[in-house]
Amino acid sequence: MNRMSPVDYRTIVRRMEGKTAVSIRRSAFSLKLTAYSFKHTAILLPDQYVLRYDALWQSTYEEKSPMHLTDIANRQPHPEPWSEGDNIPWNEPEFSERMLKEHLSQEHDAASRRFEIIDRHVDWIHTYLLGGQAAQILDMACGPGLYAVRLARLGHTLTGIDFSPASIRYARELASAGNLACTFILGDLREVDFGQGFDLCMFIFGEFNVFSPENAARLLAKARHALTPGGLLLLEPHTFEAVQQIGQAPASWSAHPSALFSSRPHLLLEESFWDPGIATATNRYYVIDAATGDVTRYAASYQAYTHEQYRRLLEEQGFGEVTFYPSLGGEAGSSAGGLMAVTGRKQS
């Protein structure tokens, strides 16, 4: 194993500046960041530094009991899914502001898709799924409302729910500027009352897989309760293979003067795990502040399902006529690889 001489973290950030390859992939609250492999390199960190956990999935943040860096070396080699956190900090205000910039970028289809792709998807939903008829629509994990406002412009009435304060603020501003029939709610999908009377509940861009099987079943039950008799559920989940690839990604590290996880110079370490017994991927992220050496850990897990398991899950929650599509637009060749579309109709 190679050893690095002790150096200031800022030196590493400066050396890596302009050389780091980072790709962001929003997956329901999922993020995939890849850069340089550290498989054969040990980064030596001063023993006096401690890890600090950020509270996840909470509207307030409190510091957890500190953890010494020796605990990283002795960490559980294969974490139990969802045991170290539900997701990256979508609800943290500063993080959500940085993520909003990625949502609105037209240079990639990561946090959100480019507008031209969203337009095609919205046309498919409006024309094919809804037959061009005005509908009451619930957009679960709506982000900054890019799908919702477009559907509202076509005559639909939208309710969107998301955990990101910056995204909800932007969605509300967008709807207000266009005088659109949209209501946007800031909250956790697991806790918010969805209401009732919807003709369509949509849950897109891989968000479904971030929830544990128990929570996923609860969300499907809530969606069914929110739908009118015969109402339609639209999911855009990951394929089994896509989740497996997330869990089998190699460990990596990268340096950034400013990026998604922090506006300060920092190092980002990532490791991934695949549990074939329960078909679950887990990612750990360590964000090391270049100036202080403070470390914050985040974790996210993803459940993989086969087509038959998706079908069975929907049927168990009271949906019939389960139909699979190769992509959200109904055609092969979706820009967001590893995603498909599934619909189910509420049974009486």
XYZ file of C-alpha atoms in Angstrom:
348
model
C 0.000 0.000 0.000
C 1.312 3.447 -0.887
C 1.686 6.009 1.884
C 1.255 9.720 1.496
C 3.401 12.131 3.468
C 1.318 14.330 5.748
C 0.153 17.358 3.782
C -2.320 20.175 4.219
C -5.731 19.235 2.783
C -5.754 22.516 0.885
C -2.656 21.362 -0.992
C -4.522 18.288 -2.218
C -7.488 20.392 -3.282
C -5.232 22.766 -5.229
C -3.438 19.851 -6.897
C -6.705 18.259 -7.956
C -8.375 21.520 -8.984
C -9.313 21.419 -12.640
C -8.498 17.701 -12.889
C -11.412 16.130 -11.070
C -14.072 14.310 -13.076
C -17.368 14.386 -11.248
C -20.746 13.231 -12.513
C -23.949 13.851 -10.585
C -26.872 11.535 -10.950
C -30.072 12.277 -9.135
C -31.821 9.084 -8.275
C -34.651 9.897 -6.042
C -32.884 11.236 -3.714
C -29.969 9.290 -5.063
C -26.634 10.674 -6.032
C -23.781 9.023 -7.830
C -20.440 10.807 -7.687
C -17.415 9.269 -9.359
C -13.863 10.499 -9.644
C -10.381 9.074 -9.043
C -9.909 5.630 -7.519
C -8.251 5.420 -4.124
C -8.362 1.637 -4.071
C -4.592 1.351 -3.626
C -3.914 4.629 -1.809
C -4.106 5.397 1.900
C -4.902 8.962 2.894
C -3.470 9.562 6.370
C -5.591 11.879 8.506
C -4.545 13.364 11.873
C -5.868 11.314 14.762
C -7.247 14.326 16.616
C -9.894 14.981 13.969
C -13.346 13.604 14.612
C -16.296 12.779 12.430
C -19.493 14.751 12.768
C -22.809 13.421 11.557
C -25.360 15.713 10.009
C -28.941 14.905 10.879
C -30.713 13.508 7.843
C -34.393 13.700 6.991
C -35.008 16.272 9.710
C -36.009 19.911 9.461
C -33.589 20.804 12.261
C -29.970 19.741 12.611
C -28.162 18.603 15.692
C -24.637 17.316 16.086
C -24.431 13.629 16.920
C -21.915 12.146 19.307
C -18.472 12.620 17.721
C -16.664 9.652 16.293
C -12.867 9.315 16.097
C -11.254 8.662 12.742
C -10.012 5.318 13.978
C -13.647 4.279 13.754
C -13.423 4.668 9.976
C -10.693 2.058 9.815
C -12.774 -0.173 12.075
C -16.089 0.636 10.416
C -18.524 -2.088 9.505
C -17.219 -3.393 6.166
C -20.708 -4.008 4.797
C -23.205 -1.554 6.306
C -26.748 -2.619 6.904
C -28.909 -0.723 4.391
C -30.552 2.447 5.754
C -28.782 2.003 9.109
C -26.409 4.961 8.628
C -28.887 7.432 7.176
C -31.769 7.542 4.748
C -30.261 9.780 2.102
C -28.084 12.728 1.204
C -29.211 16.001 2.863
C -31.828 17.243 0.412
C -33.573 19.100 3.234
C -30.477 21.005 4.410
C -30.996 24.603 3.203
C -27.496 25.301 1.870
C -27.249 21.896 0.208
C -30.642 22.399 -1.417
C -29.521 25.758 -2.846
C -26.481 24.124 -4.441
C -28.618 21.261 -5.727
C -31.118 23.689 -7.258
C -28.394 24.947 -9.591
C -27.919 21.364 -10.794
C -31.673 20.939 -11.270
C -31.782 23.948 -13.565
C -28.602 23.222 -15.518
C -29.089 22.515 -19.220
C -25.668 20.883 -19.512
C -26.664 17.485 -18.110
C -29.592 15.243 -17.172
C -28.432 14.657 -13.625
C -30.411 16.315 -10.846
C -33.204 17.007 -13.344
C -33.436 16.446 -17.059
C -32.911 19.083 -19.698
C -36.064 20.965 -20.560
C -36.388 19.451 -24.036
C -36.555 15.963 -22.515
C -39.009 17.051 -19.829
C -41.216 18.515 -22.567
C -41.334 15.135 -24.350
C -42.156 13.296 -21.133
C -44.902 15.757 -20.239
C -46.433 15.373 -23.690
C -46.468 11.567 -23.239
C -48.092 11.839 -19.815
C -50.673 14.334 -21.068
C -51.488 12.630 -24.363
C -50.945 8.919 -23.750
C -51.649 8.399 -20.050
C -54.322 11.070 -19.538
C -55.828 11.133 -23.024
C -55.530 14.901 -23.188
C -58.147 15.332 -20.449
C -57.660 17.746 -17.541
C -56.724 15.880 -14.371
C -55.844 16.315 -10.718
C -52.202 15.223 -10.408
C -49.980 14.500 -7.405
C -46.240 14.830 -8.124
C -44.328 12.946 -5.417
C -40.758 14.236 -4.937
C -41.506 17.033 -7.390
C -38.168 18.832 -7.099
C -38.336 22.409 -8.454
C -41.636 21.687 -10.203
C -40.301 21.344 -13.739
C -42.801 18.621 -14.663
C -45.622 20.057 -12.563
C -45.688 23.538 -14.086
C -45.618 22.128 -17.611
C -48.545 19.857 -16.849
C -50.401 22.790 -15.280
C -49.908 24.800 -18.480
C -51.781 22.018 -20.277
C -54.803 22.488 -18.016
C -54.063 20.051 -15.191
C -54.207 20.887 -11.489
C -51.034 19.949 -9.641
C -49.963 19.219 -6.093
C -46.234 18.701 -5.606
C -44.422 17.451 -2.501
C -40.671 17.624 -1.933
C -38.183 17.706 0.932
C -35.900 20.401 -0.523
C -36.661 23.950 0.655
C -34.879 25.602 -2.282
C -36.715 23.440 -4.814
C -40.120 24.121 -3.272
C -39.405 27.850 -3.141
C -38.441 27.855 -6.814
C -41.493 25.784 -7.798
C -43.823 28.171 -5.974
C -42.213 31.179 -7.661
C -42.517 29.515 -11.066
C -46.188 28.683 -10.550
C -46.996 32.134 -9.192
C -45.318 33.873 -12.125
C -47.432 31.846 -14.557
C -50.629 32.044 -12.490
C -50.803 28.247 -12.620
C -53.022 25.841 -10.674
C -50.208 24.401 -8.572
C -49.773 23.788 -4.862
C -46.312 22.903 -3.582
C -45.774 21.374 -0.144
C -42.461 21.193 1.707
C -42.292 17.929 3.614
C -41.266 14.296 3.939
C -43.304 11.995 1.706
C -43.486 9.493 4.530
C -45.162 12.005 6.844
C -47.149 14.434 4.669
C -50.881 13.877 4.165
C -51.319 13.450 0.402
C -54.991 14.338 0.437
C -57.451 12.671 -1.953
C -59.174 13.070 -5.296
C -56.206 12.630 -7.631
C -56.524 11.100 -11.084
C -52.770 10.510 -11.367
C -49.993 10.031 -8.808
C -46.524 10.236 -10.347
C -43.249 9.260 -8.672
C -40.422 9.615 -11.183
C -36.644 9.720 -11.751
C -35.715 6.720 -9.610
C -36.917 8.181 -6.313
C -38.884 5.048 -5.449
C -35.782 2.878 -4.959
C -34.278 5.080 -2.246
C -36.935 3.971 0.231
C -36.732 0.744 2.193
C -39.231 -1.940 1.116
C -41.370 -1.150 4.156
C -41.470 2.573 3.406
C -41.951 1.940 -0.315
C -45.029 -0.161 0.452
C -46.340 2.577 2.758
C -45.910 5.194 0.033
C -47.763 3.028 -2.474
C -50.588 2.596 0.029
C -50.715 6.368 0.568
C -50.762 6.954 -3.182
C -53.616 4.484 -3.610
C -55.577 6.233 -0.864
C -54.998 9.581 -2.593
C -56.291 8.359 -5.967
C -59.873 8.368 -7.165
C -61.383 4.956 -8.075
C -59.652 3.867 -11.267
C -56.926 6.495 -10.783
C -53.476 5.861 -12.237
C -50.098 5.443 -10.555
C -46.973 6.272 -12.590
C -43.582 5.117 -11.326
C -40.186 5.593 -12.937
C -37.976 3.239 -10.933
C -34.524 1.828 -11.537
C -34.016 -1.510 -13.212
C -32.525 -4.249 -11.060
C -29.238 -4.010 -12.966
C -28.955 -0.250 -12.448
C -29.166 -0.557 -8.660
C -26.664 -3.404 -8.729
C -24.216 -1.207 -10.657
C -24.565 1.534 -8.035
C -23.601 -0.929 -5.317
C -20.675 -2.374 -7.261
C -19.065 0.957 -8.186
C -15.383 1.214 -7.170
C -14.292 3.368 -4.252
C -13.145 6.850 -5.246
C -11.853 10.153 -3.954
C -11.774 13.641 -5.395
C -10.919 17.205 -4.391
C -13.060 20.297 -4.917
C -12.710 24.027 -4.231
C -16.518 24.069 -4.018
C -19.107 21.481 -5.023
C -22.433 19.930 -4.189
C -21.638 18.623 -0.712
C -19.822 21.748 0.479
C -19.207 25.312 -0.654
C -15.767 25.165 0.997
C -12.624 23.425 -0.335
C -12.926 19.757 0.561
C -12.098 16.167 -0.239
C -14.867 13.726 -1.098
C -14.439 10.011 -0.429
C -17.016 7.484 -1.567
C -17.441 3.752 -1.174
C -20.243 1.511 -2.400
C -21.617 -1.846 -1.304
C -23.871 -4.425 -2.935
C -25.738 -6.939 -0.785
C -26.853 -9.740 -3.126
C -28.855 -11.437 -0.389
C -31.371 -8.605 -0.175
C -30.568 -6.917 -3.514
C -29.623 -3.597 -1.956
C -26.932 -1.018 -2.754
C -25.498 1.364 -0.165
C -23.233 4.369 -0.720
C -21.147 6.101 1.934
C -19.860 9.647 1.396
C -17.164 11.284 3.544
C -16.737 15.050 3.121
C -13.444 16.326 4.603
C -13.106 20.074 5.055
C -9.730 21.149 3.642
C -9.173 23.895 6.215
C -10.256 22.175 9.419
C -10.130 18.463 8.677
C -13.687 18.119 9.955
C -15.451 15.165 8.393
C -19.130 14.673 7.682
C -20.560 11.324 6.666
C -23.648 10.713 4.577
C -25.146 7.426 3.446
C -27.819 6.385 0.982
C -29.313 2.982 0.196
C -31.266 1.714 -2.804
C -33.533 -1.312 -3.138
C -33.423 -3.318 -6.367
C -36.519 -5.074 -7.729
C -37.102 -7.383 -10.657
C -40.031 -6.736 -12.993
C -42.008 -9.458 -11.257
C -41.264 -7.972 -7.838
C -42.471 -4.549 -9.004
C -45.653 -6.169 -10.300
C -46.253 -8.073 -7.086
C -45.581 -4.998 -4.941
C -48.121 -2.907 -6.833
C -50.718 -5.666 -6.808
C -50.282 -6.186 -3.056
C -51.062 -2.490 -2.548
C -54.263 -2.618 -4.576
C -53.130 -1.736 -8.099
C -54.082 -3.699 -11.189
C -53.429 -3.500 -14.926
C -49.707 -3.192 -14.158
C -47.883 -2.182 -17.333
C -44.159 -1.765 -18.013
C -42.549 0.674 -20.449
C -38.867 0.827 -21.440
C -38.733 4.524 -20.539
C -40.873 7.368 -19.242
C -41.699 8.379 -22.793
C -42.777 4.841 -23.616
C -39.856 4.254 -25.964
C -36.406 2.737 -25.654
C -33.411 5.016 -25.496
C -34.232 7.138 -22.461
C -31.515 9.657 -21.611
C -31.576 8.521 -17.982
C -30.076 5.051 -18.325
C -31.259 2.348 -15.989
C -34.763 3.758 -15.525
C -38.065 2.414 -16.787
C -41.731 3.338 -16.361
C -44.448 1.336 -14.617
C -48.146 2.148 -14.359
C -50.871 0.596 -12.249
C -54.552 1.415 -11.860
C -56.300 1.656 -8.493
C -58.639 -1.262 -7.988
C -61.906 -0.813 -6.124
